[in-house]
Amino acid sequence: MIAILQNYAEDRWTAPTEGLADIASAIDGRVVARLSSRGLDFAAMVRHAREVGSPALRRLTFHQRADLLKALALYLSERKEPLYALAADTGATRRDNLIDIDGGLGTIFAYASRGRRELPSERFLLEDGVERLSKGGSFIGVHVLTPLTGVAVHINAFNFPCWGLLEKLAPAILAGVPVITKPASATAYVAEALVKLIVESGILPAGALQFVAGSAGDLLDHLTGQDLVAFTGSLETSETLRNHPAISRNAVRFVAERDSLNAAVLGPDAIPSTPEFDLFVKEVMREMTAKAGQKCTAIRRILVPRALERDVIAALAQKLSGLAIGDPRHEGTRMGPLVSIAQRDDVRARIAELAAEAEVVVGDPKADGLGGAFMSPVLLRCTDPARARKVHSVEAFGPVATVIAYDSLDQAVELVRRGEGSLVASVFTHDDAVAEALVFGLAPFHGRILVVDRDCAGESTGHGSPLPGLVHGGPGRAGGGEELGGIRGVHHYLQRTAVQGSPARLSALTRTWLQGAPAPVPATHPFRRNYEELAVGETVETAARTITIEDIEHFAAFTGDAFYAHMDEEAAKANPFFPGRVAHGYLILSFAAGLFVDPAPGPLLANYGLDNLRFLKPVSPGDSIRVRLTVKRKTAARMPEYGEVRWDVEVFNQADETVARYDLLTMSARPAAA
């Protein structure tokens, strides 16, 4: 039976009956599925996302959304094997699909973890920093980020039907924005199976995810400034989408990650006898053949010193000649077919274009011995690098790369820059000067740069592996977008708004104590109050303690910190920052803790760090210090037994001048019923 792919719209699966298009197996050309989006009411889908999915997600905090993602990742991890079996017909080997399927699941796990760790248990995000807008401090400004109230339309490429869907879904759901996802048709049957698992889990709220198999129809016509489009695919399609009247008229946010001619550069120090040379050849080989070269991050341009050009070509020829090409379901296969006959024919056409500037040195683009969409890897050599243009603008999206010789590091940088912006470049060198010249020469034109040498190779994730904690995207031809990037990826779905008002008003709105806001003194010490009892803004003012020369000398002897500013009066006076001998900064912190800590056992469980510590004024012998301790913010922790409390700590001298300021982080117990 040939599968008829279903669409998931308005929380219902529907099977199309008209306009069905065939999807062929990359292995043998048999039809494996049919799809169509004809009959879908795209306006209703957008409306459903806005009116059902968006309110449901925005009612949740960042932490609650992170918990949804973790639960979803666990659910899918237990049911992923059918996806592997299904994905074989896309031409991908099990190793290829490990990147796609497990890589996608790993991205969800990563965003769930970062959401819990880096975002508050709130429905909004407060950026650090308060802008003082008046002389007296009664009028200030802050920046808050809140979820867009529209829908995120995700349009994905064929090469990663699982990872591509999940790496966009995770930050959108964490931000609180519902998704309509549309995969590329060639591998849509894998994406449909993934979405069916997500829907069956029942983890995401109604309206949070909808799925389109086939054409996007008039979907974009219904988007507004509260919506977002995230696209992965070709430059040509990206231009069409970006120039859509609704997108330009309504200033719809548009994030593109598109094809780019990524480069790997071999440093002149990496001669054949070095580990870096072998690592370079291995990585180029892997990037040419993984997913049959059908990766937006694949190495397309191989930059090598002219003196090493023959050595590199010979080493790559030896590795490529032993490559096992065949049915991706077989264990010994190292490279399967391209995703379709049409894709294989397109790659051949692109190689023909490149032939104007490059000669084939390994492989036969026309070889067709296995049927299906198979082709051998093809290595080209640029014949005149100084004049070449097509090798920097024409991408054969398959197992194809071109060796380009350079005569100097400056020329290597200039040649790579001709690509006009790429997702990633790799530099292989063990020379500091070479690494510096290449990295900072290439950085303005790339979203990511991987530097490989013998020291990091054993743990390196490789050239072609986007990681959820780092930016995935690039300037210029690469689209100008920044998918992933940790919490940066979540920010795409949030609106930054400047909010102005009094410290009291903004503290109440943001549930964060801001300087100048009321600071009531509780009847009992805050350290004696559990997490639920503590109120943001509660403040303790301590008694003062005088710091003596004996204190300073004892601290120096006890800790071993005998820095001259603390122990040598004349040397300290010669220092432009000090009037003479001064107290250690860490002595001030220690004495401050002694002033505000309540020593008896209680609900305060642990001090686990300081943030934003600054020493603002020296403390001399004879000065006294006192502390103001204020509950700045409360954040629910991973475990229900305790919560995080962030305290504003300000240390004053006898003249009421601030000598130190920092955030103290503690864990406070929660009552069992909370």
XYZ file of C-alpha atoms in Angstrom:
674
model
C 0.000 0.000 0.000
C 1.250 3.461 -0.887
C 0.850 5.865 2.016
C -1.328 8.939 1.518
C 0.197 11.595 3.745
C -2.239 13.391 5.996
C -2.343 17.036 7.014
C -2.850 18.047 10.624
C -4.962 21.207 10.745
C -7.025 22.621 13.595
C -6.130 19.569 15.724
C -7.520 17.087 13.187
C -5.831 14.715 10.760
C -7.315 14.835 7.262
C -6.347 12.830 4.186
C -6.297 14.643 0.827
C -8.224 13.235 -2.121
C -7.199 15.613 -4.913
C -3.970 16.841 -6.475
C -1.888 13.980 -5.129
C 1.802 14.001 -6.058
C 4.071 10.940 -5.915
C 7.138 10.664 -3.700
C 9.652 8.125 -4.969
C 12.182 6.084 -3.023
C 15.718 7.302 -3.528
C 16.895 3.672 -3.591
C 14.886 2.201 -6.435
C 12.372 4.788 -7.603
C 9.246 3.021 -6.370
C 6.492 5.296 -5.094
C 6.511 5.289 -1.285
C 3.960 8.012 -0.560
C 1.632 10.580 -2.077
C 0.819 14.018 -0.737
C -1.331 17.080 -1.321
C -2.463 20.073 0.703
C -5.391 20.810 -1.569
C -8.534 21.595 0.383
C -6.786 22.997 3.458
C -8.183 26.264 4.809
C -4.933 28.072 5.548
C -6.698 31.132 6.932
C -8.467 28.890 9.438
C -5.175 27.230 10.382
C -3.584 30.585 11.120
C -6.640 31.665 13.067
C -6.605 28.418 15.066
C -2.951 28.931 15.976
C -3.616 32.498 17.122
C -6.861 31.864 18.970
C -6.195 28.417 20.461
C -2.484 27.565 20.377
C -1.068 30.968 21.269
C -3.185 31.615 24.410
C -2.563 28.063 25.630
C 1.195 28.410 25.321
C 1.342 31.953 26.673
C -0.524 30.872 29.821
C 2.516 28.754 30.665
C 5.800 29.975 32.087
C 9.131 29.380 30.405
C 9.772 26.586 32.882
C 6.465 24.897 32.143
C 7.149 25.053 28.421
C 10.628 23.653 29.026
C 9.016 20.763 30.908
C 6.788 20.085 27.882
C 9.854 19.904 25.654
C 11.636 17.501 27.985
C 8.599 15.250 28.196
C 8.284 15.313 24.415
C 11.958 14.453 23.908
C 11.666 11.511 26.285
C 8.498 10.279 24.568
C 10.026 10.459 21.097
C 13.291 8.871 22.223
C 11.391 5.725 23.207
C 9.646 5.539 19.813
C 12.308 6.602 17.316
C 13.138 3.261 15.654
C 10.239 3.381 13.150
C 11.588 6.735 11.983
C 14.936 5.115 11.188
C 13.254 2.391 9.162
C 11.110 4.861 7.257
C 13.979 7.260 6.548
C 16.028 4.663 4.646
C 14.037 5.437 1.499
C 15.317 9.022 1.636
C 18.734 7.593 0.757
C 20.237 8.165 4.187
C 22.266 5.523 6.001
C 21.637 4.806 9.674
C 24.644 6.960 10.526
C 23.143 9.787 8.463
C 19.826 9.385 10.219
C 21.526 9.435 13.606
C 22.304 13.082 12.889
C 18.752 13.745 11.758
C 16.704 11.818 14.315
C 18.834 11.673 17.448
C 20.298 15.070 16.620
C 16.800 16.509 16.575
C 15.923 14.870 19.875
C 19.151 16.154 21.391
C 18.208 19.668 20.342
C 14.861 19.412 22.151
C 16.604 18.128 25.276
C 19.102 21.006 25.060
C 16.400 23.661 24.835
C 14.444 22.084 27.666
C 17.541 22.207 29.854
C 18.500 25.750 28.916
C 14.952 26.948 29.396
C 14.957 25.650 32.951
C 18.476 26.848 33.660
C 18.607 30.235 31.942
C 15.035 31.513 31.799
C 12.786 32.588 34.682
C 9.646 30.860 35.877
C 7.694 33.712 34.323
C 5.757 34.430 31.128
C 8.099 37.270 30.218
C 11.838 37.827 30.178
C 13.472 40.850 31.807
C 16.740 41.910 30.228
C 19.553 42.855 32.559
C 20.196 46.535 33.027
C 18.082 49.440 34.252
C 18.164 52.764 32.453
C 18.005 55.725 34.841
C 15.961 58.353 33.022
C 15.753 61.123 35.609
C 18.085 62.921 37.967
C 16.252 61.900 41.111
C 15.834 58.256 40.082
C 12.019 58.262 40.231
C 11.720 57.585 36.481
C 13.512 54.574 34.989
C 13.271 52.196 32.046
C 13.724 48.464 31.512
C 13.390 46.101 28.563
C 11.035 43.133 28.679
C 10.565 40.376 26.114
C 7.148 38.799 25.606
C 5.931 36.115 23.166
C 4.500 37.173 19.834
C 0.766 36.494 19.739
C 0.806 35.032 16.227
C 2.105 31.884 14.597
C 5.518 30.661 13.468
C 5.487 29.206 9.964
C 8.387 26.774 9.551
C 9.350 25.751 6.018
C 11.973 23.019 6.040
C 14.412 21.448 3.589
C 14.372 17.840 2.406
C 17.709 16.760 3.832
C 16.803 16.710 7.550
C 13.078 15.934 7.904
C 13.364 15.342 11.676
C 16.152 17.612 12.880
C 15.017 20.483 10.682
C 11.506 20.293 12.119
C 12.594 19.876 15.741
C 15.368 22.458 15.822
C 12.817 25.106 14.815
C 9.986 23.738 16.955
C 11.948 23.690 20.227
C 12.761 27.424 20.553
C 9.318 28.413 19.259
C 7.465 26.314 21.847
C 9.851 27.458 24.587
C 9.096 31.064 23.602
C 5.352 30.394 23.669
C 4.562 30.644 19.950
C 2.528 27.966 18.080
C 3.896 26.429 14.890
C 2.651 25.504 11.445
C 5.341 23.295 9.937
C 5.715 22.440 6.247
C 8.412 19.941 5.228
C 9.905 19.562 1.770
C 7.867 17.088 -0.264
C 10.691 14.657 -1.055
C 10.980 13.469 2.565
C 7.623 14.602 3.945
C 6.643 11.031 4.844
C 9.319 10.984 7.560
C 8.223 14.372 8.891
C 4.592 13.216 8.927
C 5.518 10.145 10.993
C 7.361 12.388 13.455
C 4.417 14.769 13.801
C 2.062 11.842 14.323
C 4.190 10.740 17.261
C 4.127 14.269 18.681
C 0.353 14.476 18.344
C -0.170 10.986 19.802
C 1.857 11.974 22.855
C -0.743 14.568 23.834
C 2.019 16.614 25.434
C 1.659 19.877 23.501
C -1.521 21.901 24.052
C -4.196 22.169 21.377
C -3.257 24.466 18.515
C 0.467 24.392 19.327
C 1.451 22.419 16.214
C -0.097 21.993 12.758
C 1.361 20.149 9.777
C 1.145 20.737 6.023
C 2.176 18.036 3.543
C 2.435 19.608 0.105
C 2.102 23.170 -1.105
C 1.852 26.082 1.325
C -0.961 27.498 -0.818
C -2.022 30.960 0.342
C -0.697 30.439 3.883
C 1.641 33.448 3.763
C -1.180 35.759 2.651
C -2.645 35.576 6.158
C 0.453 36.562 8.142
C 0.849 39.786 10.101
C 3.507 41.536 12.146
C 2.841 39.161 15.045
C 3.929 36.179 12.953
C 7.274 34.729 11.933
C 8.556 32.696 9.000
C 11.622 30.492 9.451
C 12.901 28.983 6.220
C 15.611 26.488 5.346
C 16.374 25.824 1.703
C 17.666 27.336 -1.499
C 18.598 30.936 -2.122
C 16.033 31.187 -4.922
C 13.101 30.011 -2.790
C 14.240 32.241 0.057
C 14.118 35.279 -2.217
C 10.593 34.398 -3.331
C 9.389 34.042 0.250
C 11.158 37.121 1.573
C 9.634 39.227 -1.202
C 6.098 37.946 -0.601
C 3.774 40.993 -0.360
C 2.404 40.063 3.069
C 5.877 39.547 4.501
C 7.206 42.860 3.244
C 4.006 44.849 3.871
C 3.427 43.575 7.399
C 7.085 43.389 8.426
C 6.708 39.692 9.183
C 9.854 38.429 10.864
C 11.766 36.297 8.397
C 14.612 34.009 9.422
C 16.409 32.257 6.562
C 19.063 29.567 6.672
C 19.924 28.749 3.104
C 22.532 27.119 0.928
C 26.089 28.384 1.122
C 29.426 27.348 -0.304
C 31.136 26.499 2.943
C 34.898 26.175 2.978
C 37.611 24.204 4.730
C 41.056 25.805 4.800
C 44.264 23.846 5.318
C 47.004 25.907 6.951
C 50.462 25.975 5.339
C 51.913 24.346 8.456
C 49.677 21.275 8.028
C 51.938 19.248 5.756
C 51.331 15.515 5.086
C 53.382 14.418 8.087
C 51.208 16.331 10.581
C 48.023 15.274 12.391
C 46.244 18.343 10.997
C 46.726 17.162 7.403
C 45.180 13.776 8.188
C 42.330 15.419 10.114
C 41.661 17.717 7.170
C 41.425 14.879 4.667
C 39.208 12.868 6.999
C 36.833 15.775 7.573
C 36.547 16.677 3.888
C 35.843 13.047 3.099
C 33.144 12.881 5.773
C 31.507 16.113 4.642
C 31.466 15.063 0.990
C 29.767 11.746 1.729
C 27.570 12.197 4.834
C 23.944 12.441 3.667
C 25.470 12.068 0.171
C 26.708 15.635 0.510
C 23.155 16.945 0.896
C 23.819 19.215 3.859
C 23.621 22.976 4.014
C 26.808 22.872 6.097
C 28.755 20.536 3.782
C 32.239 21.516 2.625
C 32.018 22.720 -0.982
C 35.351 24.539 -1.326
C 38.613 22.956 -0.228
C 41.286 25.644 0.188
C 44.845 24.292 0.300
C 48.328 25.772 -0.036
C 49.474 25.428 -3.643
C 52.450 23.342 -2.551
C 50.066 20.801 -0.969
C 47.434 20.658 -3.727
C 48.636 17.364 -5.235
C 49.045 15.762 -1.816
C 45.499 16.658 -0.815
C 43.984 15.429 -4.077
C 45.929 12.160 -3.860
C 44.863 11.571 -0.249
C 41.207 12.289 -1.014
C 41.301 10.114 -4.138
C 42.584 7.198 -2.089
C 39.817 7.548 0.503
C 37.027 8.113 -2.012
C 38.073 5.154 -4.142
C 37.371 2.778 -1.269
C 33.968 4.215 -0.420
C 31.157 1.657 -0.166
C 28.156 3.095 -2.046
C 24.865 1.227 -2.027
C 21.595 0.477 -0.323
C 21.573 2.577 2.876
C 19.782 -0.232 4.728
C 22.882 -2.429 4.472
C 25.299 -2.194 7.364
C 28.446 -1.838 5.262
C 27.141 1.046 3.143
C 28.947 4.314 3.731
C 26.978 6.467 1.283
C 23.489 6.025 -0.111
C 21.763 7.698 -3.051
C 20.674 11.287 -3.357
C 17.140 12.025 -2.284
C 15.658 11.773 -5.792
C 16.422 11.388 -9.474
C 15.594 15.062 -9.930
C 18.131 16.022 -7.274
C 20.791 13.822 -8.869
C 20.136 15.414 -12.268
C 20.366 18.879 -10.725
C 23.737 18.020 -9.183
C 25.007 16.805 -12.545
C 23.868 20.041 -14.172
C 25.699 22.077 -11.552
C 28.871 20.063 -12.079
C 28.614 20.878 -15.775
C 28.523 24.573 -14.859
C 31.553 24.201 -12.617
C 33.429 22.489 -15.464
C 33.990 25.927 -16.996
C 36.460 26.653 -14.175
C 37.325 23.256 -12.720
C 38.352 19.811 -13.881
C 37.088 16.541 -12.459
C 39.967 14.748 -10.749
C 38.053 12.040 -8.855
C 34.756 10.341 -9.743
C 32.440 10.250 -12.730
C 29.370 12.522 -12.575
C 27.611 10.444 -15.230
C 28.161 7.012 -13.677
C 24.815 5.267 -13.260
C 25.526 1.659 -12.363
C 23.254 1.282 -9.324
C 20.011 2.755 -10.639
C 17.862 4.898 -8.380
C 19.375 8.268 -7.446
C 22.911 7.005 -6.878
C 26.015 8.846 -8.011
C 29.671 8.679 -7.103
C 31.406 11.446 -5.168
C 33.027 13.988 -7.458
C 36.143 15.972 -6.599
C 37.052 18.886 -8.826
C 40.178 21.019 -9.072
C 39.901 24.733 -9.782
C 42.184 25.452 -12.741
C 42.646 29.217 -12.238
C 41.746 30.272 -8.673
C 42.567 33.950 -9.228
C 39.930 34.291 -11.953
C 37.369 31.734 -10.827
C 33.856 32.898 -9.990
C 31.499 29.964 -10.486
C 33.207 27.808 -7.832
C 32.167 30.510 -5.353
C 28.585 30.875 -6.562
C 27.377 27.550 -8.015
C 26.480 24.855 -5.501
C 26.151 21.216 -6.497
C 24.046 19.993 -3.567
C 25.456 16.495 -3.429
C 28.760 14.643 -2.897
C 30.739 17.301 -4.728
C 33.587 19.603 -3.667
C 36.283 21.636 -5.404
C 39.958 21.936 -4.467
C 41.192 25.534 -4.733
C 44.894 26.307 -4.308
C 46.071 29.505 -2.620
C 49.487 31.202 -2.498
C 49.171 33.202 0.745
C 46.910 33.453 3.756
C 45.607 36.799 2.515
C 44.630 35.165 -0.761
C 42.996 32.258 1.073
C 40.842 34.714 3.011
C 39.975 36.627 -0.160
C 39.007 33.453 -2.021
C 36.761 32.214 0.791
C 35.108 35.636 1.020
C 34.051 35.349 -2.623
C 31.366 32.976 -1.402
C 29.597 36.104 -0.067
C 28.644 34.597 3.253
C 28.531 31.045 4.563
C 27.128 29.043 7.419
C 30.454 27.574 8.496
C 34.143 27.432 7.645
C 36.800 25.138 9.056
C 40.445 25.954 9.662
C 42.999 23.178 10.106
C 46.245 24.375 11.630
C 48.438 24.052 14.709
C 50.036 27.463 14.205
C 48.734 30.376 16.300
C 49.534 33.016 13.695
C 47.849 31.051 10.902
C 44.765 30.470 13.035
C 44.516 34.166 13.923
C 44.893 35.342 10.327
C 42.294 32.914 9.018
C 39.728 33.081 11.829
C 39.518 36.868 12.014
C 39.795 37.217 8.263
C 36.854 34.859 7.727
C 34.672 35.762 10.731
C 32.710 38.656 9.120
C 31.558 36.295 6.370
C 30.557 33.289 8.486
C 28.082 32.295 11.158
C 30.432 29.712 12.635
C 34.135 28.852 12.375
C 35.590 25.536 13.484
C 39.304 25.444 14.291
C 40.642 21.890 14.244
C 43.998 20.698 15.494
C 45.462 17.708 17.286
C 44.399 19.120 20.667
C 40.622 19.168 20.096
C 40.089 16.656 17.292
C 39.231 13.785 19.623
C 36.179 15.592 20.996
C 35.316 17.891 18.096
C 31.769 17.500 16.775
C 32.970 18.281 13.260
C 32.488 20.858 10.559
C 28.923 19.994 9.605
C 27.255 19.670 13.011
C 25.192 22.671 14.146
C 24.858 22.678 17.922
C 21.892 24.087 19.839
C 24.115 26.255 22.010
C 25.774 28.012 19.068
C 24.475 30.177 16.256
C 23.335 28.255 13.194
C 23.048 30.655 10.301
C 25.263 33.054 8.474
C 25.488 36.406 6.699
C 24.899 37.239 3.064
C 24.214 34.301 0.803
C 23.684 32.086 3.858
C 20.485 34.010 4.569
C 21.386 36.457 7.310
C 19.489 34.460 9.923
C 20.566 32.950 13.231
C 18.717 29.758 14.011
C 19.636 28.086 17.275
C 22.238 29.891 19.341
C 20.847 28.866 22.705
C 18.475 31.441 24.153
C 19.256 33.695 21.172
C 17.091 31.325 19.119
C 14.191 31.858 21.532
C 14.499 35.631 21.212
C 13.430 35.453 17.546
C 9.921 34.691 18.799
C 9.819 37.408 21.465
C 9.083 41.113 21.202
C 11.486 43.418 23.027
C 9.648 46.355 24.591
C 11.018 49.286 26.566
C 8.845 49.921 29.612
C 9.184 53.218 31.476
C 7.850 54.201 34.861
C 8.677 54.495 38.546
C 10.943 51.950 40.253
C 7.969 50.826 42.353
C 5.716 50.292 39.340
C 8.348 48.495 37.266
C 9.406 46.335 40.200
C 5.802 45.229 40.653
C 5.368 44.566 36.932
C 8.584 42.594 36.526
C 8.501 40.914 39.939
C 12.125 41.997 40.306
C 13.301 44.542 42.868
C 14.821 47.554 41.139
C 16.859 50.169 42.964
C 14.623 52.960 44.201
C 11.594 50.736 44.739
C 10.117 50.277 48.222
C 12.149 47.949 50.429
C 10.068 46.899 53.462
C 11.830 45.401 56.467
C 10.260 42.079 57.540
C 9.610 41.267 61.157
C 11.926 38.252 60.967
C 15.262 37.845 59.224
C 14.753 36.821 55.560
C 17.011 33.801 56.054
C 14.424 32.538 58.579
C 11.637 32.717 55.967
C 11.008 29.961 53.430
C 10.794 30.502 49.686
C 7.024 31.008 49.656
C 7.089 33.465 52.569
C 9.787 35.693 51.082
C 8.520 38.752 49.237
C 10.469 40.514 46.501
C 11.786 43.793 47.911
C 12.136 42.693 51.520
C 15.291 44.209 52.949
C 17.656 43.775 55.860
C 19.927 46.623 56.972
C 22.822 45.362 59.102
C 24.850 46.951 61.823
C 28.269 48.354 60.937
C 31.669 46.763 61.455
C 34.961 48.646 61.565
C 37.859 47.140 59.640
C 41.214 47.390 61.410
C 44.797 46.999 60.228
C 44.913 43.829 62.330
C 41.966 42.434 60.348
C 43.788 43.085 57.089
C 47.059 41.528 58.270
C 45.305 38.493 59.750
C 43.380 37.954 56.493
C 46.635 38.198 54.513
C 48.385 35.710 56.768
C 45.439 33.322 56.889
C 44.731 33.291 53.116
C 48.237 33.885 51.772
C 47.039 36.955 49.864
C 49.823 39.403 50.748
C 49.359 41.666 47.709
C 51.273 44.890 48.292
C 48.138 47.082 48.291
C 47.161 45.386 51.550
C 50.592 45.058 53.173
C 52.907 47.872 51.980
C 51.801 51.437 52.786
C 54.264 53.218 50.491
C 53.691 50.904 47.542
C 49.920 51.170 47.988
C 50.101 54.992 48.004
C 52.041 54.878 44.750
C 49.129 53.001 43.178
C 46.701 55.481 41.532
C 43.699 53.539 42.836
C 44.482 53.479 46.546
C 45.102 56.108 49.265
C 47.329 53.669 51.133
C 46.878 50.174 52.471
C 43.363 48.885 51.860
C 41.258 45.907 52.809
C 41.139 42.898 50.520
C 38.048 42.766 48.339
C 37.359 39.255 49.566
C 37.771 40.377 53.154
C 34.961 42.850 52.493
C 32.806 40.031 51.091
C 33.579 37.799 54.055
C 32.808 40.500 56.614
C 29.655 41.432 54.697
C 28.459 37.829 54.938
C 29.223 37.857 58.640
C 26.998 40.912 58.994
C 23.934 39.568 57.182
C 24.062 35.785 57.670
C 21.703 34.269 60.203
C 23.773 31.353 61.564
C 21.105 28.987 62.851
C 19.697 26.162 60.700
C 16.684 27.331 58.740
C 14.970 27.384 55.368
C 17.973 28.930 53.615
C 19.735 25.817 52.347
C 22.778 26.938 50.380
C 24.680 29.836 48.891
C 25.678 28.742 45.403
C 27.296 31.782 43.855
C 27.718 35.475 43.174
C 26.904 37.406 40.010
C 27.914 40.867 38.816
C 30.419 41.480 41.621
C 32.037 44.923 41.543
C 34.356 46.604 44.058
C 33.533 50.280 43.659
C 35.543 52.088 46.346
C 38.537 51.035 48.457
C 38.096 50.439 52.180
C 40.926 51.720 54.368
C 41.823 50.660 57.912
C 39.453 52.450 60.285
C 36.569 52.500 57.797
C 33.372 50.741 58.735
C 31.077 48.772 56.465
C 27.402 47.842 56.633
C 25.184 45.843 54.283
C 21.767 46.212 52.721
C 20.402 42.816 51.673
C 17.273 42.804 49.464
C 15.238 40.008 47.892
C 15.705 40.822 44.209
C 14.011 37.921 42.405
C 12.601 34.473 43.049
C 12.824 31.602 40.566
C 11.342 28.153 40.910
C 14.042 25.488 40.785
C 13.978 22.074 39.081
C 13.033 20.337 42.312
C 9.844 21.173 44.240
C 11.654 21.124 47.587
C 13.427 24.461 47.052
C 13.574 27.609 44.946
C 16.279 30.038 43.862
C 16.424 33.441 45.519
C 18.513 36.209 44.012
C 19.507 38.885 46.547
C 20.784 42.375 45.844
C 23.729 42.979 48.154
C 25.065 46.502 48.568
C 27.961 47.255 50.925
C 28.326 50.839 52.222
C 31.070 52.630 54.143
C 30.594 55.087 57.004
C 29.914 57.894 54.510
C 27.076 55.890 52.910
C 29.166 55.390 49.761
C 28.816 52.065 47.979
C 32.051 50.086 48.245
C 30.815 46.803 46.719
C 27.720 45.441 45.013
C 26.728 42.007 43.786
C 23.934 39.487 43.402
C 23.934 36.655 45.923
C 22.334 33.385 44.790
C 20.812 31.055 47.345
C 18.471 28.093 47.511
C 15.607 28.363 50.005
C 13.361 25.547 51.137
C 9.724 25.382 50.086
C 7.053 23.974 52.380
C 6.001 20.447 51.556
C 2.544 21.513 50.382
C 3.831 24.225 47.994
